[in-house]
Amino acid sequence: MRTVLILTIVSLFSLPAAAQKVPLPAPSRQNQVSVMPLPATFQLGPGHLLVDESFTVAIEGAEDVRLDRAAQRFITNLSRQTGIPLSVATVGRKAETLGKATLTISASDASRAVPEFDEDERYTLDVSPSGATLTAPNTLGVLHGLETFLQLVQPMPDGFAAPEIYIEDKPRFPWRGLMIDVSRHFSPIEVIKRNIDGMAAAKLNVLHWHLSDDQGFRVESRAFPKLQEMGSDGMYYKQAEIRDVIEYAADRGVRVVPEFDMPGHATAWFVGYPKLSSGPGPYSIERHWGVFDPVMDPTREETYKFLDKFIGEMSGLFPDQFFHIGGDEPNGQQWDVNPKIQAFMRTHHVKSDQELQQYFTARVQKIVAKNHKQVIGWDEILRPGMSNEIVIQSWRGQSSLAAAAKQGYRGLLSSGYYLDAMWTAAHHYSVDPLSGDAANLSPDEKARILGGEACLWAEYITPANIDSRIWPRTAAIAERLWSPAGTEDVDSMYRRLATWEWRLEWLGIKDESNYLAMLDRMVGTDETAALRVLADTVRPTDLRTREQAAAREGIAMSATTPLNRMVDTVPPESEAANDFTRAVDTMVASNFKDVDTERQVRMQLERWRDNPPRLQPLLDGSLLLKELAPVSQALASLAAAGLQALDYIDKGERAPTVWKVQTLAMVDQASQPQADLVIAVAPAVQILVLASAAATPSAQHGGAER
Amino acid sequence: MRTVLILTIVSLFSLPAAAQKVPLPAPSRQNQVSVMPLPATFQLGPGHLLVDESFTVAIEGAEDVRLDRAAQRFITNLSRQTGIPLSVATVGRKAETLGKATLTISASDASRAVPEFDEDERYTLDVSPSGATLTAPNTLGVLHGLETFLQLVQPMPDGFAAPEIYIEDKPRFPWRGLMIDVSRHFSPIEVIKRNIDGMAAAKLNVLHWHLSDDQGFRVESRAFPKLQEMGSDGMYYKQAEIRDVIEYAADRGVRVVPEFDMPGHATAWFVGYPKLSSGPGPYSIERHWGVFDPVMDPTREETYKFLDKFIGEMSGLFPDQFFHIGGDEPNGQQWDVNPKIQAFMRTHHVKSDQELQQYFTARVQKIVAKNHKQVIGWDEILRPGMSNEIVIQSWRGQSSLAAAAKQGYRGLLSSGYYLDAMWTAAHHYSVDPLSGDAANLSPDEKARILGGEACLWAEYITPANIDSRIWPRTAAIAERLWSPAGTEDVDSMYRRLATWEWRLEWLGIKDESNYLAMLDRMVGTDETAALRVLADTVRPTDLRTREQAAAREGIAMSATTPLNRMVDTVPPESEAANDFTRAVDTMVASNFKDVDTERQVRMQLERWRDNPPRLQPLLDGSLLLKELAPVSQALASLAAAGLQALDYIDKGERAPTVWKVQTLAMVDQASQPQADLVIAVAPAVQILVLASAAATPSAQHGGAER
């Protein structure tokens, strides 16, 4: 606690002489650093810089309280993630400690009041065994560099240390976002804040806050208070809370872009203001999921008067230069049956619902522009003749993004980055904004593709599982958007993700701890070992499969459905299954001569095979667990098959064809979703079964004891 | 989310007719409820009350916003611990929903502005399959009853439910406290708050806040700002934060008693105000642990002027009627060498340091009394002729408590409840304030023993491990202080602790999650399985042993020592070792015929035996883990010995004497502390070894496969 944080103003301090260093392209050495996203260029040295209780920070260059606060936060986080007492008590810019600090920070310019689009985010970080310097054109770059430094610090044989490294880093895309839908399920402020901390660690720079939809209007409006009073069930953000979040995000280099979805996805507005809609009303907050008929009336001037006042109010609350108006999925039903709207369309030669939305968007765009902001919206807002100022966020894919870019529009990719779809990190990692049709654009057109956004729609999201739906997969998307094109080593990504992940809990991200707490509550004690054995091997089905299953069973999922089942609990990707699959791959690659790996795999399989009798009492005791009985049996059957396959292989016998056929049928059966879960180890078991029945039986090694 | 919380005023609503029920004494059926502390009396019925999204609460009786807030908090917590969406949106007292609520709350009187000593804490809770009623004389009883209800709700075969039960409950002792030392290591506000939530769940009602000591002065004083400015390294609570905590605690039925330790343990005061001391100064904040010489000067009138102003200020800040002045361990060194003090003692016929402290305490007691408060202090303040208003907190034991009671003084027990001593829950549970010398007191004298306090001294405490040092063991102490004398079934206590514990994470208590996060940071990834195998089997040595080991090795522990080692990470009690020991006991009791348990025990032993090669790469990679290599080897040796013993037993062979002697020597060696850790499974292994070498060899059952 006595450690002194040294912060110094020395305006003429020379920058480190790094010109002679030639950074290597990152991908070639990406296995050697733990940083995520991978820096644009770096050069590793042989030494490292120890981090101990004498660690100090000095600041020079431009005055900026945001930078000073960042240095304090850095020290706090460094102290937390190492357990080394480091104190922020003496934070301030003092002259007497020049040249003595462990880390010297220097920014030429202060940051703007809040981060803005397309600011320079570059930084240079030079870590030597005797100290480190972090230089950047402005505070934004310093923020990124501090996150990199935190990630470089790892436990090592002689203590916590950062490797000797020279990094020149900058993002590939200027817009790297995370959209959080707080309408379908509300996320309290603390959930938003801790996820902003996660975003900053991943160098994401836009929180896209989906604040209104059919199921809830989540911001206090003073101009139209019935929006939140009647449209939120009391779950909304006060304006002071919004300002606090914007400030919190700005401190971490994150812009906040609000989305108010219109003209569709707006039922919650109409509860308090039914005249805004194209139907007769009255309305109540929508409780179910899907696309609904209520839609704003684009033909009444009162609609634009309302929006003029509302957008004016919100433009004052949200400082960002972009204003998201949604625009997705108006289904036109209310327009088609409203005689006044039909008459308007005839009078004004509006030939389709699409043209009517186009008219609406153009009117709204002018209101937004009057407030010195630019419109961003989903694919549907792109229609002929729109202002080139608008930005298209594509949920449809690279082809519509490319089409927009060719027409001169800027765009963002979100297709492929839907977190609630429950895909793997590897899948998201493979999606590139500049692939597909976008790969063939001209350089000017490519420059219009600003980046992308991970999107979390909240039908199946609660404060208890939101963190595991966002993290760690969003870090893989963040790397796609930050690191150079060609950063594509999936193994490296997963390895760094595991290293990256352990810091998340120290930032307050609860993906792991809430997973365990949710398991506990299904059982009603903390003695959940047998349940965890099963839970670790499964993952949720993808979203579409879950929804199809619910439809088949006649279950109407809604905002009042408890989200406390196993499908809501387990992370989207099973680490245990990934580890098991890797181990099986290793065995296959060694032609089953890797005795040690086989022993591990056998132990794992035995644990799965023997689990049902231990798990069954828990399943019997809790309604929430009852649905897992067939999953538990299927896992045990898979494990028994895997062990049998290994027995054949170890004996040098080729598995009988009849056994193979029956067993593969069982594996196929066990691979079917049950209780909206997939047993993620099934494909690896299938590999073992196929190997045991292969034409060339593997050599006997006798290494496994039976 | 649509669920409506019904809150109703109906002043003439009749109380449930429960007079005909005869509650049984609790201990006879304590295995059938999950509540902790065990209620004073209860009667279980055969049915249960389901908790689903239709759950509602109605309030009748006295108006009290504290009760309304409690009902809202209850709904929030019930929703969290079940995952069932329940909304507080409609909280208010409304007339239209009388008789329709799932839970009806009725309190005759509002609570006082803040909880006061010896208020009536009784409540009656009647849960039937069709609904529940909670009645109490005042809000305090309602708070306790709501915590009981939350604990009754468990997952069951048909959903979350509370058992049909009739409870009449009240505490055995009126003072049930937790002392947290925030001087030696500071605890931020959020740490204090989440632990107040834990206290409320355990029905503890006093937060004793140890706010000053040699190592830090932690409260903002406006009268003497150098106290915090120079005595805290910037780590102190602002007065607004103190008020916020008091309000937070009051909402949860918890009194806040501040302690300002004097005349000794006060170095941090003297950094800013050296003239208060009996020595020449100057002073700096003490960084080491122990008893130090600096002590206030009881002979100068300026000391009392200072304290008069200071205590006046703090009496305004802290509303409780008690004011803790510490008083422990002044070592008299500065008094003995200060000629002015020696002269004063001669002039005033003060014959010893004890008498000088007595003079000081009497003067301070008058200042405290002037502020309408009563003094509480440690054993040392009890001297002949003290006002009978003072309360003695005993760190010395029941005998000094009994002696005080005989002299007419009220007292609290803390001896035996020191959480930092690293004893087991069972040990704390066995300590009773009315045992030993106190058992022989007259009823009037016994009534002077007000209760007790768990104490957490903070030499080895950080925000990362504080929760696991307090919880769950403090719940066992809480039961000792709340439940009827004779509540002594240790197995029941542990069983209920496991059930109780799972709710802690939902309250934000991080004993489990921070344990895992601390393991992760020692490794530098989240792949810590092999480390966890070891960590789960060990516990910290007790405090005295740790300090003796440090002294032997010449290590001067201090406030700047990182607390990130395994000893700082693992909980005080190893659940895995407790489970293993129980399993071995079961095997022995079955004369080794319990095949299923033996199979589990063998699997566990094999995992421990085979762990070192998997763990070693982690140990090699991190300085923090290096010290664990011998612990890892010792665990493997113990496991191998246990397996060998089982082999002898299963074969029906008596283990050879030479093997027995050598193996017991190894077990003894492995039981010695290493790296300040004890392998908690060693005693159970010893049992196996002794059984294998016993005169009557156990029957062969051939059940274990080798």
mmCIF file of C-alpha atoms in Angstrom, chain A residues 289-483:
data_model
loop_
_atom_site.group_PDB
_atom_site.id
_atom_site.type_symbol
_atom_site.label_atom_id
_atom_site.label_comp_id
_atom_site.label_asym_id
_atom_site.label_seq_id
_atom_site.Cartn_x
_atom_site.Cartn_y
_atom_site.Cartn_z
ATOM 1 C CA TRP A 289 -41.274 -12.472 -29.218
ATOM 2 C CA GLY A 290 -41.460 -11.903 -32.932
ATOM 3 C CA VAL A 291 -42.560 -9.281 -35.450
ATOM 4 C CA PHE A 292 -45.782 -7.501 -34.575
ATOM 5 C CA ASP A 293 -48.231 -5.342 -36.475
ATOM 6 C CA PRO A 294 -48.157 -2.054 -34.558
ATOM 7 C CA VAL A 295 -46.253 0.593 -36.494
ATOM 8 C CA MET A 296 -46.001 4.361 -36.467
ATOM 9 C CA ASP A 297 -48.261 6.338 -38.752
ATOM 10 C CA PRO A 298 -45.979 7.981 -41.348
ATOM 11 C CA THR A 299 -48.861 9.907 -42.864
ATOM 12 C CA ARG A 300 -49.785 12.169 -39.928
ATOM 13 C CA GLU A 301 -47.864 15.394 -39.359
ATOM 14 C CA GLU A 302 -48.380 14.872 -35.611
ATOM 15 C CA THR A 303 -46.069 11.871 -35.829
ATOM 16 C CA TYR A 304 -43.229 14.104 -37.001
ATOM 17 C CA LYS A 305 -44.030 16.769 -34.440
ATOM 18 C CA PHE A 306 -43.758 14.109 -31.774
ATOM 19 C CA LEU A 307 -40.518 12.734 -33.185
ATOM 20 C CA ASP A 308 -39.093 16.208 -33.624
ATOM 21 C CA LYS A 309 -39.531 16.940 -29.962
ATOM 22 C CA PHE A 310 -38.469 13.461 -28.876
ATOM 23 C CA ILE A 311 -35.348 13.302 -31.052
ATOM 24 C CA GLY A 312 -34.462 16.805 -29.931
ATOM 25 C CA GLU A 313 -34.637 15.704 -26.309
ATOM 26 C CA MET A 314 -32.647 12.528 -26.878
ATOM 27 C CA SER A 315 -30.072 14.361 -28.990
ATOM 28 C CA GLY A 316 -29.332 16.456 -25.953
ATOM 29 C CA LEU A 317 -29.012 13.402 -23.766
ATOM 30 C CA PHE A 318 -26.801 11.328 -26.080
ATOM 31 C CA PRO A 319 -23.782 13.280 -27.354
ATOM 32 C CA ASP A 320 -22.701 10.860 -30.081
ATOM 33 C CA GLN A 321 -22.896 12.104 -33.659
ATOM 34 C CA PHE A 322 -24.862 9.024 -34.698
ATOM 35 C CA PHE A 323 -28.501 8.343 -33.889
ATOM 36 C CA HIS A 324 -29.875 4.866 -34.570
ATOM 37 C CA ILE A 325 -33.482 4.790 -35.767
ATOM 38 C CA GLY A 326 -33.787 1.023 -36.190
ATOM 39 C CA GLY A 327 -36.076 0.682 -39.156
ATOM 40 C CA ASP A 328 -36.182 -3.101 -39.241
ATOM 41 C CA GLU A 329 -39.126 -5.339 -39.985
ATOM 42 C CA PRO A 330 -42.189 -3.074 -40.262
ATOM 43 C CA ASN A 331 -44.664 -5.639 -41.555
ATOM 44 C CA GLY A 332 -47.130 -3.170 -43.080
ATOM 45 C CA GLN A 333 -50.237 -4.855 -41.678
ATOM 46 C CA GLN A 334 -51.588 -1.732 -39.980
ATOM 47 C CA TRP A 335 -50.784 0.383 -43.031
ATOM 48 C CA ASP A 336 -52.610 -1.983 -45.343
ATOM 49 C CA VAL A 337 -55.878 -1.895 -43.388
ATOM 50 C CA ASN A 338 -55.940 1.801 -42.484
ATOM 51 C CA PRO A 339 -58.092 3.690 -45.018
ATOM 52 C CA LYS A 340 -56.519 7.046 -44.220
ATOM 53 C CA ILE A 341 -53.050 5.676 -44.809
ATOM 54 C CA GLN A 342 -54.150 3.993 -47.992
ATOM 55 C CA ALA A 343 -55.667 7.278 -49.141
ATOM 56 C CA PHE A 344 -52.449 9.107 -48.312
ATOM 57 C CA MET A 345 -50.476 6.611 -50.334
ATOM 58 C CA ARG A 346 -52.734 7.050 -53.314
ATOM 59 C CA THR A 347 -52.650 10.842 -53.073
ATOM 60 C CA HIS A 348 -48.874 10.943 -52.795
ATOM 61 C CA HIS A 349 -48.166 8.144 -55.269
ATOM 62 C CA VAL A 350 -46.589 5.956 -52.647
ATOM 63 C CA LYS A 351 -46.717 2.595 -54.300
ATOM 64 C CA SER A 352 -45.668 0.168 -51.580
ATOM 65 C CA ASP A 353 -45.070 -0.212 -47.883
ATOM 66 C CA GLN A 354 -41.355 -0.002 -48.659
ATOM 67 C CA GLU A 355 -41.891 3.378 -50.286
ATOM 68 C CA LEU A 356 -43.937 4.476 -47.321
ATOM 69 C CA GLN A 357 -41.116 3.536 -44.973
ATOM 70 C CA GLN A 358 -38.743 5.362 -47.317
ATOM 71 C CA TYR A 359 -40.872 8.482 -46.962
ATOM 72 C CA PHE A 360 -40.859 8.060 -43.187
ATOM 73 C CA THR A 361 -37.106 7.515 -43.007
ATOM 74 C CA ALA A 362 -36.433 10.576 -45.153
ATOM 75 C CA ARG A 363 -38.560 12.728 -42.859
ATOM 76 C CA VAL A 364 -36.891 11.344 -39.729
ATOM 77 C CA GLN A 365 -33.465 11.753 -41.286
ATOM 78 C CA LYS A 366 -34.116 15.480 -41.678
ATOM 79 C CA ILE A 367 -35.077 15.737 -38.001
ATOM 80 C CA VAL A 368 -31.943 13.908 -36.969
ATOM 81 C CA ALA A 369 -29.830 16.095 -39.266
ATOM 82 C CA LYS A 370 -31.376 19.201 -37.757
ATOM 83 C CA ASN A 371 -29.982 17.985 -34.450
ATOM 84 C CA HIS A 372 -26.524 17.764 -36.050
ATOM 85 C CA LYS A 373 -26.519 14.020 -36.078
ATOM 86 C CA GLN A 374 -26.388 11.306 -38.676
ATOM 87 C CA VAL A 375 -28.852 8.482 -39.034
ATOM 88 C CA ILE A 376 -27.851 4.879 -38.669
ATOM 89 C CA GLY A 377 -30.358 2.112 -39.261
ATOM 90 C CA TRP A 378 -30.804 -1.499 -40.258
ATOM 91 C CA ASP A 379 -30.765 -2.721 -43.869
ATOM 92 C CA GLU A 380 -34.387 -1.752 -44.452
ATOM 93 C CA ILE A 381 -33.725 1.985 -44.324
ATOM 94 C CA LEU A 382 -31.633 1.843 -47.471
ATOM 95 C CA ARG A 383 -33.872 2.931 -50.309
ATOM 96 C CA PRO A 384 -33.164 4.928 -53.453
ATOM 97 C CA GLY A 385 -32.558 8.585 -52.903
ATOM 98 C CA MET A 386 -31.593 8.471 -49.228
ATOM 99 C CA SER A 387 -29.041 10.978 -48.001
ATOM 100 C CA ASN A 388 -25.511 9.608 -48.279
ATOM 101 C CA GLU A 389 -25.045 10.592 -44.685
ATOM 102 C CA ILE A 390 -26.892 7.550 -43.408
ATOM 103 C CA VAL A 391 -25.076 4.447 -42.217
ATOM 104 C CA ILE A 392 -26.473 0.989 -42.904
ATOM 105 C CA GLN A 393 -26.137 -1.712 -40.271
ATOM 106 C CA SER A 394 -26.478 -5.003 -42.035
ATOM 107 C CA TRP A 395 -28.179 -7.945 -40.439
ATOM 108 C CA ARG A 396 -28.511 -9.435 -43.912
ATOM 109 C CA GLY A 397 -24.859 -9.911 -44.779
ATOM 110 C CA GLN A 398 -21.842 -8.783 -46.750
ATOM 111 C CA SER A 399 -23.753 -8.676 -50.052
ATOM 112 C CA SER A 400 -26.204 -6.003 -48.937
ATOM 113 C CA LEU A 401 -23.298 -4.205 -47.267
ATOM 114 C CA ALA A 402 -21.374 -4.299 -50.538
ATOM 115 C CA ALA A 403 -24.402 -3.101 -52.459
ATOM 116 C CA ALA A 404 -24.776 -0.167 -50.102
ATOM 117 C CA ALA A 405 -21.089 0.703 -50.363
ATOM 118 C CA LYS A 406 -21.344 0.740 -54.133
ATOM 119 C CA GLN A 407 -24.185 3.221 -53.854
ATOM 120 C CA GLY A 408 -21.990 5.438 -51.692
ATOM 121 C CA TYR A 409 -23.363 4.453 -48.287
ATOM 122 C CA ARG A 410 -21.303 3.608 -45.272
ATOM 123 C CA GLY A 411 -22.086 0.368 -43.499
ATOM 124 C CA LEU A 412 -21.470 -1.953 -40.584
ATOM 125 C CA LEU A 413 -21.652 -5.727 -40.514
ATOM 126 C CA SER A 414 -23.737 -7.485 -37.875
ATOM 127 C CA SER A 415 -24.798 -10.528 -39.826
ATOM 128 C CA GLY A 416 -22.676 -13.377 -38.456
ATOM 129 C CA TYR A 417 -22.122 -11.553 -35.192
ATOM 130 C CA TYR A 418 -25.452 -12.331 -33.474
ATOM 131 C CA LEU A 419 -24.443 -13.509 -30.021
ATOM 132 C CA ASP A 420 -27.893 -14.802 -29.130
ATOM 133 C CA ALA A 421 -27.733 -17.185 -32.082
ATOM 134 C CA MET A 422 -25.458 -19.327 -29.881
ATOM 135 C CA TRP A 423 -22.703 -19.961 -32.369
ATOM 136 C CA THR A 424 -19.090 -20.681 -31.501
ATOM 137 C CA ALA A 425 -16.308 -18.160 -31.163
ATOM 138 C CA ALA A 426 -14.662 -19.846 -34.150
ATOM 139 C CA HIS A 427 -17.750 -19.231 -36.253
ATOM 140 C CA HIS A 428 -17.893 -15.523 -35.400
ATOM 141 C CA TYR A 429 -14.141 -15.291 -35.902
ATOM 142 C CA SER A 430 -14.519 -16.570 -39.464
ATOM 143 C CA VAL A 431 -16.886 -13.761 -40.429
ATOM 144 C CA ASP A 432 -15.114 -10.800 -42.029
ATOM 145 C CA PRO A 433 -16.808 -7.539 -43.025
ATOM 146 C CA LEU A 434 -14.650 -7.450 -46.141
ATOM 147 C CA SER A 435 -15.292 -10.998 -47.319
ATOM 148 C CA GLY A 436 -17.878 -12.289 -49.785
ATOM 149 C CA ASP A 437 -19.232 -9.630 -52.092
ATOM 150 C CA ALA A 438 -17.399 -6.993 -50.053
ATOM 151 C CA ALA A 439 -14.051 -8.517 -51.009
ATOM 152 C CA ASN A 440 -14.473 -7.271 -54.545
ATOM 153 C CA LEU A 441 -15.133 -3.635 -53.733
ATOM 154 C CA SER A 442 -12.812 -0.875 -54.787
ATOM 155 C CA PRO A 443 -10.597 0.652 -52.081
ATOM 156 C CA ASP A 444 -12.885 3.670 -51.850
ATOM 157 C CA GLU A 445 -15.903 1.453 -51.487
ATOM 158 C CA LYS A 446 -14.164 -0.722 -48.914
ATOM 159 C CA ALA A 447 -13.406 2.374 -46.878
ATOM 160 C CA ARG A 448 -17.148 2.862 -46.515
ATOM 161 C CA ILE A 449 -17.363 -0.373 -44.539
ATOM 162 C CA LEU A 450 -16.681 1.061 -41.124
ATOM 163 C CA GLY A 451 -16.549 -2.148 -39.137
ATOM 164 C CA GLY A 452 -19.105 -4.245 -37.347
ATOM 165 C CA GLU A 453 -21.070 -4.910 -34.232
ATOM 166 C CA ALA A 454 -21.685 -7.960 -32.125
ATOM 167 C CA CYS A 455 -25.408 -8.029 -31.349
ATOM 168 C CA LEU A 456 -27.153 -9.429 -28.325
ATOM 169 C CA TRP A 457 -30.886 -9.670 -28.763
ATOM 170 C CA ALA A 458 -32.436 -10.314 -25.399
ATOM 171 C CA GLU A 459 -35.314 -12.789 -25.773
ATOM 172 C CA TYR A 460 -33.410 -15.321 -23.637
ATOM 173 C CA ILE A 461 -31.156 -12.967 -21.688
ATOM 174 C CA THR A 462 -31.244 -12.119 -17.987
ATOM 175 C CA PRO A 463 -28.761 -10.300 -15.750
ATOM 176 C CA ALA A 464 -27.665 -13.776 -14.640
ATOM 177 C CA ASN A 465 -26.692 -15.130 -18.051
ATOM 178 C CA ILE A 466 -25.941 -12.008 -20.092
ATOM 179 C CA ASP A 467 -22.226 -12.079 -19.309
ATOM 180 C CA SER A 468 -21.764 -15.631 -20.586
ATOM 181 C CA ARG A 469 -23.671 -14.771 -23.758
ATOM 182 C CA ILE A 470 -21.401 -11.801 -24.434
ATOM 183 C CA TRP A 471 -18.057 -13.121 -23.163
ATOM 184 C CA PRO A 472 -15.662 -14.487 -24.113
ATOM 185 C CA ARG A 473 -16.970 -14.865 -27.694
ATOM 186 C CA THR A 474 -17.210 -11.115 -28.245
ATOM 187 C CA ALA A 475 -13.449 -10.881 -27.787
ATOM 188 C CA ALA A 476 -13.059 -13.026 -30.912
ATOM 189 C CA ILE A 477 -15.293 -10.622 -32.850
ATOM 190 C CA ALA A 478 -13.324 -7.716 -31.415
ATOM 191 C CA GLU A 479 -10.127 -9.262 -32.735
ATOM 192 C CA ARG A 480 -11.689 -9.645 -36.188
ATOM 193 C CA LEU A 481 -12.503 -5.930 -36.178
ATOM 194 C CA TRP A 482 -9.235 -4.670 -34.669
ATOM 195 C CA SER A 483 -6.427 -6.937 -35.867
#
